[in-house]
Amino acid sequence: MVFLWRTRSNEKKITPVLSWPESEPESEITIPPEFQCPISIDLMKDPVIISTGITYDRVSIETWINSGNKTCPVTNTVLTTFDQIPNHTIRKMIQGWCVEKGSPLIQRIPTPRVPLMPCEVYEISRKLSSATRRGDYEKCGVIIEKIKKLGDESEKNRKCVNENSVGWVLCDCFDKFSGDEKLTFMLNEILSLLTWMFPIGLEGISKLASATSFRCVAGLLKSTDDSVRQNAAFIMKEILSLDETRVHAFAVENGVAEALVKLIGDSVSSSSTKSSLIAIYQMVLQKPEIASEFLEIGLVSITVEMIVDAENSVCEKALAVLDAICETEHGREEVRKNALVMPLLVKKIAKVSELATRSSMSMILKLCKTGNTVAVEDAVRLGAFQKVLLVLQVGYGEETKEKATELLKMMNTQMKLMSDCVDSLKEFKYIKKPF
């Protein structure tokens, strides 16, 4: 800053006027070549050295490698390893240069966190496994907290943890201490970590499906803490995917059905609703007789309400659950009692997703086959014939088209019986005569 002094003609005092010297135009700032990433040609923020000895910005070289490239961009040499070593010397030089320039366009580059390495994850897993075998829950709690902090730091850390089998060790730890109610907080922390570690493999899920572990997860599903219930619903969905009779027997014994329906009814979150619907679908599919339990606690009305205005991913799962419920006679009877069902099924055909379309047509078929002609007439009046015909003309899968063909044949037969009165009834004007 420079002070220039000026004397005003009508005043005797001297007033200082501040003036700044003209700075170098921003466009003239040139980044030294050694500070530029060879890939992006931009200032490096996190310089790393790869196996060929060339330094790149971490983001740029990771993008290059993740795109399937296995060579060094500069030397075209095949990389012997994809490890990246931080270049602290260049980074400090870049930081010093940024401070020296002091331009608004050149911000000081902060010191980046060093990403988690596989060898570190292996050591964490080893220590957690050892503490679990000893029954040292305090040491386990410390390690679990460390894993949580590492995962919160970056997505790269989570990826590294996932790729090095930490999930299985956590499942083993959960199984070891799941019978101790005093360790509920630690057990929920494990479930919270596992929600971003799937798939963890059959061996890991089997640990969670043991009688003691299952009982613990079912208990957490009934917690008063919504975040705990959400984590438990996600894990329960994964456990029930085992499709084992003993697992579904555990579900019946531990009141899982009621807990899942309550979670859906409480609208805790979209993810918990989807997890609960998938878990219910798996339970009904594996053990159809459990459908009666779900019907008694109002599953049909709850799922119908979701189908009305829920997001597409929730809607298709709700339709799949209703379709599974319709496998039983009791289920079909309850579904028929709801006046909104048929209009909604017709509306969702070819509108939400192929899965939703297939589930909708499957339900209409079940309701029409096992009921009287009223169900078929309702479907026709609501415009199902035209929508199902459209399904055959669009690129849906073979299974979906097979259901569409069967449903068209059924509706066509009914339309022939109705054809004499179609032209005289105003509300049926939009229905074309059968082909």
Tab-separated table of N, CA and C in Angstrom, residues 15 77 115 125 139 186 190 214 221 242 269 288 316 359 364 374 390 405 407 410:
chain	number	residue	atom	x	y	z
A	15	THR	N	-4.409	16.220	3.477
A	15	THR	CA	-5.210	15.008	3.617
A	15	THR	C	-4.549	13.849	2.876
A	77	THR	N	4.527	-46.824	-20.085
A	77	THR	CA	5.043	-48.055	-19.504
A	77	THR	C	3.950	-48.748	-18.705
A	115	PRO	N	-4.657	-41.183	2.043
A	115	PRO	CA	-5.679	-42.229	1.975
A	115	PRO	C	-5.264	-43.501	2.716
A	125	SER	N	-8.082	-55.182	10.851
A	125	SER	CA	-8.859	-56.428	10.867
A	125	SER	C	-8.242	-57.454	11.796
A	139	LYS	N	-11.683	-53.279	23.767
A	139	LYS	CA	-10.743	-53.098	22.664
A	139	LYS	C	-11.502	-53.105	21.332
A	186	MET	N	-22.550	-50.713	21.070
A	186	MET	CA	-21.486	-51.199	20.195
A	186	MET	C	-22.049	-52.060	19.071
A	190	ILE	N	-21.808	-51.522	14.939
A	190	ILE	CA	-21.379	-52.527	13.952
A	190	ILE	C	-22.381	-52.591	12.798
A	214	PHE	N	-29.517	-63.188	15.243
A	214	PHE	CA	-30.822	-62.854	14.671
A	214	PHE	C	-31.720	-62.236	15.740
A	221	LEU	N	-34.571	-53.930	15.803
A	221	LEU	CA	-35.620	-53.522	14.870
A	221	LEU	C	-36.811	-52.917	15.615
A	242	LEU	N	-30.962	-65.115	2.622
A	242	LEU	CA	-30.370	-66.460	2.662
A	242	LEU	C	-31.364	-67.525	2.206
A	269	SER	N	-37.948	-43.408	6.879
A	269	SER	CA	-37.165	-42.936	5.733
A	269	SER	C	-37.475	-43.808	4.532
A	288	PRO	N	-45.238	-68.820	2.657
A	288	PRO	CA	-46.536	-68.225	2.295
A	288	PRO	C	-47.535	-68.157	3.451
A	316	GLU	N	-42.701	-49.919	-6.772
A	316	GLU	CA	-42.501	-51.225	-7.394
A	316	GLU	C	-42.301	-52.324	-6.355
A	359	SER	N	-45.587	-57.045	-11.888
A	359	SER	CA	-46.306	-57.320	-10.639
A	359	SER	C	-47.776	-56.954	-10.766
A	364	ILE	N	-53.430	-58.846	-11.314
A	364	ILE	CA	-54.718	-58.825	-12.039
A	364	ILE	C	-55.076	-60.228	-12.504
A	374	VAL	N	-66.444	-60.493	-12.370
A	374	VAL	CA	-66.467	-59.075	-11.975
A	374	VAL	C	-65.068	-58.461	-12.050
A	390	LEU	N	-50.322	-52.380	-25.101
A	390	LEU	CA	-49.145	-51.527	-25.277
A	390	LEU	C	-47.884	-52.229	-24.774
A	405	THR	N	-49.752	-61.461	-22.588
A	405	THR	CA	-50.494	-62.282	-23.548
A	405	THR	C	-51.622	-63.043	-22.862
A	407	LEU	N	-53.114	-62.321	-20.053
A	407	LEU	CA	-54.133	-61.387	-19.571
A	407	LEU	C	-54.997	-60.870	-20.713
A	410	MET	N	-57.632	-63.438	-21.645
A	410	MET	CA	-58.715	-63.473	-20.662
A	410	MET	C	-59.668	-62.289	-20.847
